CSV table of C-alpha atoms in Angstrom, one decimal:
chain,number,residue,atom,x,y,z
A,181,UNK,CA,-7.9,13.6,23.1
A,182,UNK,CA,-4.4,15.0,21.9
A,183,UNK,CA,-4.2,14.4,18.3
A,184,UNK,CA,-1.1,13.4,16.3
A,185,UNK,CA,-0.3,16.6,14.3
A,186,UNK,CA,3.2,17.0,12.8
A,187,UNK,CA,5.4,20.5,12.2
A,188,UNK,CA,3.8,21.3,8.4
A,189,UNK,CA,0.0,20.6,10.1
A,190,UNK,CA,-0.8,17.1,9.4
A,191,UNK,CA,-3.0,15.2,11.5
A,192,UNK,CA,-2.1,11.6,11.6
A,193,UNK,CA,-5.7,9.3,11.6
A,194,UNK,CA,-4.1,6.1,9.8
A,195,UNK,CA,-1.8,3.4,10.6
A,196,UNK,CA,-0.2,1.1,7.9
A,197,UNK,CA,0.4,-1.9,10.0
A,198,UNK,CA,2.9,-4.8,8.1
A,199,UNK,CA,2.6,-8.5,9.4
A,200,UNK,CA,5.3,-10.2,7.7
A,201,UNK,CA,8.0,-9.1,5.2
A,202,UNK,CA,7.6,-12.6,3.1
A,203,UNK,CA,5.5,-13.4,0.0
A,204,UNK,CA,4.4,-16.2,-2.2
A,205,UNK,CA,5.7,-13.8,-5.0
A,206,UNK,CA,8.8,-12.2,-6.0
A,207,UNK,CA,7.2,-8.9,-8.2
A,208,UNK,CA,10.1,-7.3,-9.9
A,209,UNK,CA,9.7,-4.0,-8.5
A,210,UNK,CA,9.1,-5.2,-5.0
A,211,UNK,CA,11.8,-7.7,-4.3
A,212,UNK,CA,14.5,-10.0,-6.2
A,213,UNK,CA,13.5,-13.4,-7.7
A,214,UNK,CA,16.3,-14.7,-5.6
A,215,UNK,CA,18.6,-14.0,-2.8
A,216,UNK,CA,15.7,-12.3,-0.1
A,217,UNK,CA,16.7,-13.3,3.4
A,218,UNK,CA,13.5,-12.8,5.6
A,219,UNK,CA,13.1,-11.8,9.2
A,220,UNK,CA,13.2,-14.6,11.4
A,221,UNK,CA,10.0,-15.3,13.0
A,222,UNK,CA,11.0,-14.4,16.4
A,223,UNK,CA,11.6,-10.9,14.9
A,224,UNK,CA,8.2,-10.4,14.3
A,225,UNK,CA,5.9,-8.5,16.7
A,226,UNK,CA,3.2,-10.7,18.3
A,227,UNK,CA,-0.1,-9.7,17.9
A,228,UNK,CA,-0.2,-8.9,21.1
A,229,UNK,CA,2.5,-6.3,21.0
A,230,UNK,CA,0.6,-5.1,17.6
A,231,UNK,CA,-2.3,-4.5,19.7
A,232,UNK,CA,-0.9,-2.8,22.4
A,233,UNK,CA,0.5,-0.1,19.3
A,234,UNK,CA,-2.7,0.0,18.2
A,235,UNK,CA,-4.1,0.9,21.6
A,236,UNK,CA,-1.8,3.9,21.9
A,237,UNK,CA,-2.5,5.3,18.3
A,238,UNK,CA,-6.3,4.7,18.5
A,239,UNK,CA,-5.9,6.8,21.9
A,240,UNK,CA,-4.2,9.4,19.7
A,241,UNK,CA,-7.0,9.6,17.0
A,242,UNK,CA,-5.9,6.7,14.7
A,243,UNK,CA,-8.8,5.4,13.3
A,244,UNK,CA,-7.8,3.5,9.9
A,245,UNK,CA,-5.7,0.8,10.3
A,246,UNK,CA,-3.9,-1.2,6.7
A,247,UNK,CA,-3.0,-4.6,7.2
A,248,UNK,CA,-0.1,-4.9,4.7
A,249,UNK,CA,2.8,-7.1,4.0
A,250,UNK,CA,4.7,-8.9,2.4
A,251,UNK,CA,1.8,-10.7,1.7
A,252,UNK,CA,-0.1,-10.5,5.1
A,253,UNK,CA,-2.2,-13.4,4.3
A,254,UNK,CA,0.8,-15.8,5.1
A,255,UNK,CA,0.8,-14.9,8.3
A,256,UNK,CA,-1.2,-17.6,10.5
A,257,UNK,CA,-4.0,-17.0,11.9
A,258,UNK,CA,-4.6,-13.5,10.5
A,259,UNK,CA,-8.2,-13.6,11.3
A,260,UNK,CA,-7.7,-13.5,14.7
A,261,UNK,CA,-5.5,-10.7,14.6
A,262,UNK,CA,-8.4,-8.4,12.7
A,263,UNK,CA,-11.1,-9.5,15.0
A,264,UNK,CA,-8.6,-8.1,18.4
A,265,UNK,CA,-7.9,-4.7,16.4
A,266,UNK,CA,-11.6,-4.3,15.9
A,267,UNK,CA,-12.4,-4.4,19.2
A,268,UNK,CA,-10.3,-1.6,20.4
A,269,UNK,CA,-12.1,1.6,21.0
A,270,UNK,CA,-11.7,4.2,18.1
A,271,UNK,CA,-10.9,2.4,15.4
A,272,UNK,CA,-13.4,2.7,12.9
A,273,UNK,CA,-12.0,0.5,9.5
A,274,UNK,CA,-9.4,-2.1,9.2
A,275,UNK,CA,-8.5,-2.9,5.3
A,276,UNK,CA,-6.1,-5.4,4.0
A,277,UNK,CA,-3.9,-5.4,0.8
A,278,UNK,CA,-2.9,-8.2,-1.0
A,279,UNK,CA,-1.7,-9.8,-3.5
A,280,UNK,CA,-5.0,-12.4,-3.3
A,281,UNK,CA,-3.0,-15.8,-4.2
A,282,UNK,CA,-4.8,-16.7,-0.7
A,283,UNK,CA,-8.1,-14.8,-0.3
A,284,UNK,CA,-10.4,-16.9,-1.9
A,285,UNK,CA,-9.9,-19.4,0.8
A,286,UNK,CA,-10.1,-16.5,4.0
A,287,UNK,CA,-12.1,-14.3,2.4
A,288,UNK,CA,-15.5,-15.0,4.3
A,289,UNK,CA,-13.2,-15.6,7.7
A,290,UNK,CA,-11.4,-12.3,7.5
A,291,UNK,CA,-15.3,-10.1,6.9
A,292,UNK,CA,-16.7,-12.3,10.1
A,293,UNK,CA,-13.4,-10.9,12.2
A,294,UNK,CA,-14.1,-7.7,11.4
A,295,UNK,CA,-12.3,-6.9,8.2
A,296,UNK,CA,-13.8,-4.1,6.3
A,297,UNK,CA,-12.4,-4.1,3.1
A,298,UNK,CA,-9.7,-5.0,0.2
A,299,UNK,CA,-6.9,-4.2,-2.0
A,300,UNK,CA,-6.2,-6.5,-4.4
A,301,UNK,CA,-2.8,-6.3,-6.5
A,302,UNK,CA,-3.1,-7.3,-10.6
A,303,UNK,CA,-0.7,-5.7,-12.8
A,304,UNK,CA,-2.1,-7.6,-15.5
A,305,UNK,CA,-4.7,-9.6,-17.2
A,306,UNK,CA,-2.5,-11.4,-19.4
A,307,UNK,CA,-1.5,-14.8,-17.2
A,308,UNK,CA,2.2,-15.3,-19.0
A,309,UNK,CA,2.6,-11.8,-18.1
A,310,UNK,CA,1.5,-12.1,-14.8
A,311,UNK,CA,4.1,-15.1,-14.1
A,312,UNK,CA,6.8,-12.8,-15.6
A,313,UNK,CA,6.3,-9.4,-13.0
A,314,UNK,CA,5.4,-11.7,-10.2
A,315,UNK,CA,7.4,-14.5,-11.5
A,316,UNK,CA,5.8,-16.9,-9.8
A,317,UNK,CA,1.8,-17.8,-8.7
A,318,UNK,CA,-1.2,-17.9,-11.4
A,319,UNK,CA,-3.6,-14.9,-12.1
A,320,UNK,CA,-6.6,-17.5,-12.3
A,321,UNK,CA,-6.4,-17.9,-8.2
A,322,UNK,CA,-6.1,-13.7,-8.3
A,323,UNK,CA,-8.9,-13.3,-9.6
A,324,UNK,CA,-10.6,-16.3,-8.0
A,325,UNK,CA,-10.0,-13.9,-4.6
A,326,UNK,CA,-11.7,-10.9,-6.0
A,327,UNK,CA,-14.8,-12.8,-6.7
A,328,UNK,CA,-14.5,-14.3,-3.4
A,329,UNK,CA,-14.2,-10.9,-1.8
A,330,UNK,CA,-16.7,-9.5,-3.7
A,331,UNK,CA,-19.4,-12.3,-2.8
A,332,UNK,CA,-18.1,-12.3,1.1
A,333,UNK,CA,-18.8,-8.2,0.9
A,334,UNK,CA,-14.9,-7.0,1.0
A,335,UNK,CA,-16.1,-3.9,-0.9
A,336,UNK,CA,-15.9,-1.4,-2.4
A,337,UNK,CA,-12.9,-3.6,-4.1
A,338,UNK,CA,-10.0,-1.9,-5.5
A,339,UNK,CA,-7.2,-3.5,-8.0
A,340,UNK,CA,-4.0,-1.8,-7.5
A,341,UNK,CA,-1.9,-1.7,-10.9
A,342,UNK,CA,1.8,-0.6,-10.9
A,343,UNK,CA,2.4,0.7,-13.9
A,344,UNK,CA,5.6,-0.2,-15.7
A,345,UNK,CA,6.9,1.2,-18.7
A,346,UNK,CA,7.6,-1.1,-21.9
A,347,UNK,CA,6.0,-3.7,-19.7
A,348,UNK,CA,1.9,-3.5,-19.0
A,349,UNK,CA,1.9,0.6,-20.2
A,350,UNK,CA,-0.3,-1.4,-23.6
A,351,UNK,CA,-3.1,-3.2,-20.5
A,352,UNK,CA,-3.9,0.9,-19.4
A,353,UNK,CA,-7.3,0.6,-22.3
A,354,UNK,CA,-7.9,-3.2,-20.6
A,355,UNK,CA,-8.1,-1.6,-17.6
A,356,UNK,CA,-10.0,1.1,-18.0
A,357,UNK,CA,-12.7,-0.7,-19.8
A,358,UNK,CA,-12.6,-3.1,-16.4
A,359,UNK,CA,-13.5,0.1,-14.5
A,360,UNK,CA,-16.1,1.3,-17.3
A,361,UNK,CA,-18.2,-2.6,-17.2
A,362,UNK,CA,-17.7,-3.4,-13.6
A,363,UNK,CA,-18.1,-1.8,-10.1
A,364,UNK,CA,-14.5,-1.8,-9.1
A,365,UNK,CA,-12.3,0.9,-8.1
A,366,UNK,CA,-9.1,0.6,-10.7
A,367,UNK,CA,-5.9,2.2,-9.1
A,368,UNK,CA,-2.8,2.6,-11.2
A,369,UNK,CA,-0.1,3.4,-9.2
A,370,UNK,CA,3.4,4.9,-10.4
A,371,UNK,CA,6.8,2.8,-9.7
A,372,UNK,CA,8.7,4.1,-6.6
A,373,UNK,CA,12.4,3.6,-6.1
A,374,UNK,CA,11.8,2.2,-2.7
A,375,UNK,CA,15.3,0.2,-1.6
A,376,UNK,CA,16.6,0.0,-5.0
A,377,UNK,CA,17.6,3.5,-7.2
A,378,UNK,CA,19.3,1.4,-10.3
A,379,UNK,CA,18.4,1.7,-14.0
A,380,UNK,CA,15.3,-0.8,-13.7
A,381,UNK,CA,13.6,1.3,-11.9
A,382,UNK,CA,14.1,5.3,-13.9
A,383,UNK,CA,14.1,2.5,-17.4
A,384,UNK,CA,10.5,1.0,-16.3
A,385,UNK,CA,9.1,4.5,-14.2
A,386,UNK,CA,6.2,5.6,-16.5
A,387,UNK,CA,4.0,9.1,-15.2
A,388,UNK,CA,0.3,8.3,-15.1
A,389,UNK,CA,-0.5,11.4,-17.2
A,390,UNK,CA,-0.1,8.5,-20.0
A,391,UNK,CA,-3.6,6.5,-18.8
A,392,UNK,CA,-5.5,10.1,-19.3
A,393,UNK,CA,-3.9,10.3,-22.5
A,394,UNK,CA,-5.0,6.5,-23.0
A,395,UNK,CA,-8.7,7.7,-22.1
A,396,UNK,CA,-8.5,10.4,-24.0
A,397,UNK,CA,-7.6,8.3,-27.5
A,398,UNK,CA,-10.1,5.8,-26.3
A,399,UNK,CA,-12.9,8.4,-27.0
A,400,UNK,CA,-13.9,8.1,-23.6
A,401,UNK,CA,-15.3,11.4,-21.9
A,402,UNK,CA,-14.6,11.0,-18.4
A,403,UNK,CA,-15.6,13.2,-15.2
A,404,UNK,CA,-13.9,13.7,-11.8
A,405,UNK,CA,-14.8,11.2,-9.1
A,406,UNK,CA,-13.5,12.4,-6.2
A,407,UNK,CA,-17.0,13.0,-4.6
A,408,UNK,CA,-17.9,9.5,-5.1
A,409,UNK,CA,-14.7,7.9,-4.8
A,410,UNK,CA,-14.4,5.0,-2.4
A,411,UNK,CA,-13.8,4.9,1.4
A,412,UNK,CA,-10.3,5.1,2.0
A,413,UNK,CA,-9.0,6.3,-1.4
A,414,UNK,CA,-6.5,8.2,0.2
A,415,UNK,CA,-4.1,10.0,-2.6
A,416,UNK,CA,-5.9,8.6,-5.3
A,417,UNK,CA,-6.8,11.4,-7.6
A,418,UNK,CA,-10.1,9.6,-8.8
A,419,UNK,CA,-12.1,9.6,-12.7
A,420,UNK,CA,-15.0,8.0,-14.3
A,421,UNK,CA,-15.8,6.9,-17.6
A,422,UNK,CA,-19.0,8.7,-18.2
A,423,UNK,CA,-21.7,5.9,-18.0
A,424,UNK,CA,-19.6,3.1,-16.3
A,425,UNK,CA,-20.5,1.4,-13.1
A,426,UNK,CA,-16.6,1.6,-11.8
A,427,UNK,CA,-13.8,4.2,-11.4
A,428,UNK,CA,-10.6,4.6,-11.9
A,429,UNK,CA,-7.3,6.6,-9.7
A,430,UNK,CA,-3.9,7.4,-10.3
A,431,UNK,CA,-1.8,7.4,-7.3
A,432,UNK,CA,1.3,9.3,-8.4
A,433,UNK,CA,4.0,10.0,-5.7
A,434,UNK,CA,6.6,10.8,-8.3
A,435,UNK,CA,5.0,13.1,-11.0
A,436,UNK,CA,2.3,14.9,-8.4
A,437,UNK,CA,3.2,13.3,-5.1
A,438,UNK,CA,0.5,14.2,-2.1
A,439,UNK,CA,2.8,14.3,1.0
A,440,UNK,CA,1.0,17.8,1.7
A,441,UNK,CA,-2.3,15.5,2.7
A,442,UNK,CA,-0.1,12.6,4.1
A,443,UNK,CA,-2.3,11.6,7.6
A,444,UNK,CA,-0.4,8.2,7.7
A,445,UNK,CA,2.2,6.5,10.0
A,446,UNK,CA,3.8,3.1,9.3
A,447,UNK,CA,4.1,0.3,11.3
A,448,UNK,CA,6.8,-2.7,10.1
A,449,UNK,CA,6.8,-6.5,11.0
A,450,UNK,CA,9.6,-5.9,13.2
A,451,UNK,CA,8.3,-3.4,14.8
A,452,UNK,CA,9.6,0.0,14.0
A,453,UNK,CA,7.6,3.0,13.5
A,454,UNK,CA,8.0,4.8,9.8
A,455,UNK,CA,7.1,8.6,9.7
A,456,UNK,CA,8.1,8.2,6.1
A,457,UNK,CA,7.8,5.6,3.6
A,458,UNK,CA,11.1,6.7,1.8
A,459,UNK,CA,13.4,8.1,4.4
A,460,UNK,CA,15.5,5.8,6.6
A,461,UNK,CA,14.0,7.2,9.8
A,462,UNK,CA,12.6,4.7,12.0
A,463,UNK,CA,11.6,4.6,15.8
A,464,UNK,CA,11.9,1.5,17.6
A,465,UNK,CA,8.7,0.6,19.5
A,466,UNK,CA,10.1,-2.6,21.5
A,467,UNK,CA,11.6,-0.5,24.3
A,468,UNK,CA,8.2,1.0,24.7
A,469,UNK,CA,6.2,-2.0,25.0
A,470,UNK,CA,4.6,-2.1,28.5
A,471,UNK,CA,5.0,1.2,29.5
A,472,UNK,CA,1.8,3.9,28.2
A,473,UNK,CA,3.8,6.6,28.9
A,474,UNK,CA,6.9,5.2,26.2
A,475,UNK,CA,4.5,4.4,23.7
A,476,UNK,CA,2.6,7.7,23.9
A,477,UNK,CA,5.8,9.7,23.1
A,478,UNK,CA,7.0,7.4,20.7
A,479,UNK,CA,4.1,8.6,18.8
A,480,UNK,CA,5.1,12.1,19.4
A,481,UNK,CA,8.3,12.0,18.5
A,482,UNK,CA,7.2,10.6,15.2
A,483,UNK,CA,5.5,13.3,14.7
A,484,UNK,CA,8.4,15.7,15.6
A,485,UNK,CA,11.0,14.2,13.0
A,486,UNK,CA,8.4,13.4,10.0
A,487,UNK,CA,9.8,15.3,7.0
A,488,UNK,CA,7.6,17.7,4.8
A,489,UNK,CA,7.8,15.5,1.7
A,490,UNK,CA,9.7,12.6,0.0
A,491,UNK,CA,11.6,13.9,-2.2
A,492,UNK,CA,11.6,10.9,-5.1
A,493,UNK,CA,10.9,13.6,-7.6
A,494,UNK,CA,14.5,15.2,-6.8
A,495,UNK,CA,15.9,11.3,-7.3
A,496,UNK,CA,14.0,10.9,-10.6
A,497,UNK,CA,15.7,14.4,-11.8
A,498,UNK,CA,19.1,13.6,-10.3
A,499,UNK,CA,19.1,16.2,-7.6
A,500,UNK,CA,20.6,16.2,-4.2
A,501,UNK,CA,18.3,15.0,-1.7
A,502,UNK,CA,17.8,16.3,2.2
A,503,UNK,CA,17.9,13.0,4.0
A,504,UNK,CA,19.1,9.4,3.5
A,505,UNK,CA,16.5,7.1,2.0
A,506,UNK,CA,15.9,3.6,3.1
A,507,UNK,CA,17.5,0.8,2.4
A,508,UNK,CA,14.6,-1.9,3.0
A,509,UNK,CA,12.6,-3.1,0.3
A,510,UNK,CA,8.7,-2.1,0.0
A,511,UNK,CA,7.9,-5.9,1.3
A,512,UNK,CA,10.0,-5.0,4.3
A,513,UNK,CA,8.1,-1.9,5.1
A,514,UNK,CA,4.9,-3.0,4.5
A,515,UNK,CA,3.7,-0.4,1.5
C-alpha cells in the first residue's frame, strides 16, 4: 500500500470529511448572526461521491474519518451515510462533531450505522450565555445529547470548549471540576482566525496556559494524561486532576500549534480537498470522480503542496506570512 506521506514526513491516516456548511447556530467565532449565504444543495457532494473519496484515501492508509460540519446532523439521512463509510475496507473509526442541538434524537441510529464516537461543542454552562455565543438554540437540548450519547455508547465523550477571552475565560474552574466528577474528556480549544482576521478575534484570542494557571490556583495537583488520553485525541495535549474520573486537553494551534504531527487531510461539502485548514489551497475532487487513477493523484498532489505549518502565530504577532489564508469560514470548511 503507498502511504500518503508529505515533504516534512507526515503520514496522512485521517480524513476530516464536512457534510454541509449550514447550522442551527450562528457561534460568534464561527459565522455571523446574519448575512451567511449557504451552498446550494446541488453543491454538495452526494454521498455517493463522498464514498467513492473515501475509497481512494482508505486505499492510501486513511483510517480515521471526522464527520464535521456545519452542523452535520442537519444533513438528512446522516445515518445512512456512516453505515456506507463503515463498510469500506480500512477504515477503522468514524467520529462525529457537533454541536448536539440534534443528537438526542439520532443518537442510538448514528452507534447502530456504525458511528464510533462524539464531539460535543459547549462553551458554556451558563444557558443566557450560551444563547449569547451561539445566539440562538438552548443548552438544556445540549446537554440532553450528551446523556443521550453517553447512554447509546458514543464514548469516550469529549466537550470541545473554545475559549474566549472576557467571555467564558471565568467557566475554565466549572470546567475543570466537570472533568474532575465525571468521565468526560474536556477540551478547551484556543480561538483561530479562520476567515475573519479583525479585532474580535486578537480582542477575544485567550492562550490556554491561562486554564493551567486556573488549576494551579484551584489547588488542584494534576498529572499528564497523555498515556491514557482518549482515542483520537489528536493535538490535544492531555491532564488530570489527580483523583478524578475525567480529563482535560488544551488544543492550542496559536500559542504551541502541532502542525509537526499533523496526519490530517480535509474534505469540504463542496467537495474540495484542504491540505491545510488555514491556507487557501484547495484541490478540486469533482474532475476526479469516476476515474481511480484522478482520484489517486489528487491525493498525491495534496500531499506535494501541503505546507510545513500554519502560520497563525506570525498573524497573532503581526508578521508577514508565506501564503494566502483562506477566505471561508470554519463552518464552510468543516473544522
Amino acid at each position: 500500500m503507498q502511504e500518503l506521506i508529505d515533504r516534512y514526513g507526515r503520514k496522512h491516516t485521517y480524513l476530516r470529511i464536512s457534510v454541509t456548511d449550514r447550522c442551527n447556530l450562528r457561534c460568534l467565532y464561527c459565522m455571523p448572526e446574519e448575512g451567511m449565504t449557504f451552498m446550494e444543495q446541488s453543491k454538495l457532494l452526494s454521498f455517493d461521491d463522498i464514498a467513492e473519496v473515501v475509497e481512494t484515501a482508505a486505499g492510501f492508509g486513511i483510517s480515521k474519518l471526522r464527520i464535521t460540519g456545519g452542523e452535520p446532523l442537519v444533513r438528512p439521512n446522516l445515518d445512512q451515510l456512516i453505515g456506507r463509510l463503515s463498510s469500506i475496507s480500512g477504515i477503522k473509526e468514524i467520529a462525529l462533531t457537533t454541536n448536539g442541538l440534534l443528537l438526542a434524537n439520532q443518537a442510538q441510529k448514528l452507534k447502530d450505522a456504525g458511528l464510533s464516537r462524539v464531539n460535543i461543542s459547549l462553551d458554556t454552562l451558563d444557558s443566557a450565555r450560551f444563547r449569547f455565543i451561539a445566539r440562538r438554540g438552548e443548552l438544556r437540548r445540549v446537554l440532553e445529547g450528551v446523556e443521550a450519547a453517553a447512554k447509546a455508547g458514543l464514548g469516550p465523550i469529549k466537550l470541545n470548549c473554545v475559549l474566549l477571552k472576557g467571555i467564558n475565560e471565568d467557566e475554565i474552574a466549572e470546567f475543570l471540576r466537570m472533568s474532575y466528577e465525571q468521565p468526560l474528556h474536556i477540551r478547551f480549544i484556543e480561538y483561530m482566525p479562520i476567515g475573519h482576521d479583525d479585532a474580535g478575534w486578537r480582542n477575544h484570542y485567550l492562550p490556554l496556559s491561562r486554564v493551567l494557571e486556573v488549576a494551579n490556583a484551584q489547588g488542584y495537583a494534576i498529572d499528564s494524561a497523555n498515556d491514557e488520553a482518549p482515542q483520537g485525541s489528536g493535538p490535544s495535549e492531555n491532564w488530570k486532576i489527580r483523583g478524578g474520573v475525567g480529563t482535560f486537553g488544551l488544543i492550542h494551534p496559536i500559542s504551541d500549534h502541532f502542525c509537526k504531527s499533523c496526519n490530517r487531510l480535509r474534505l469540504t461539502a463542496d467537495g474540495h480537498i484542504k491540505p491545510c485548514l488555514y491556507w487557501m489551497d484547495e484541490l478540486n475532487v469533482r474532475p476526479a470522480l469516476g476515474s481511480k487513477d484522478a482520484m489517486n493523484r489528487l491525493f498525491l498532489r495534496a500531499m506535494d503542496i501541503k505546507p510545513e505549518n500554519h502560520e497563525m502565530a506570525a498573524l497573532l504577532a503581526g508578521e508577514a506570512q508565506s501564503h494566502i489564508p483562506t477566505e471561508r469560514r470554519m463552518s464552510q470548511i468543516g473544522g
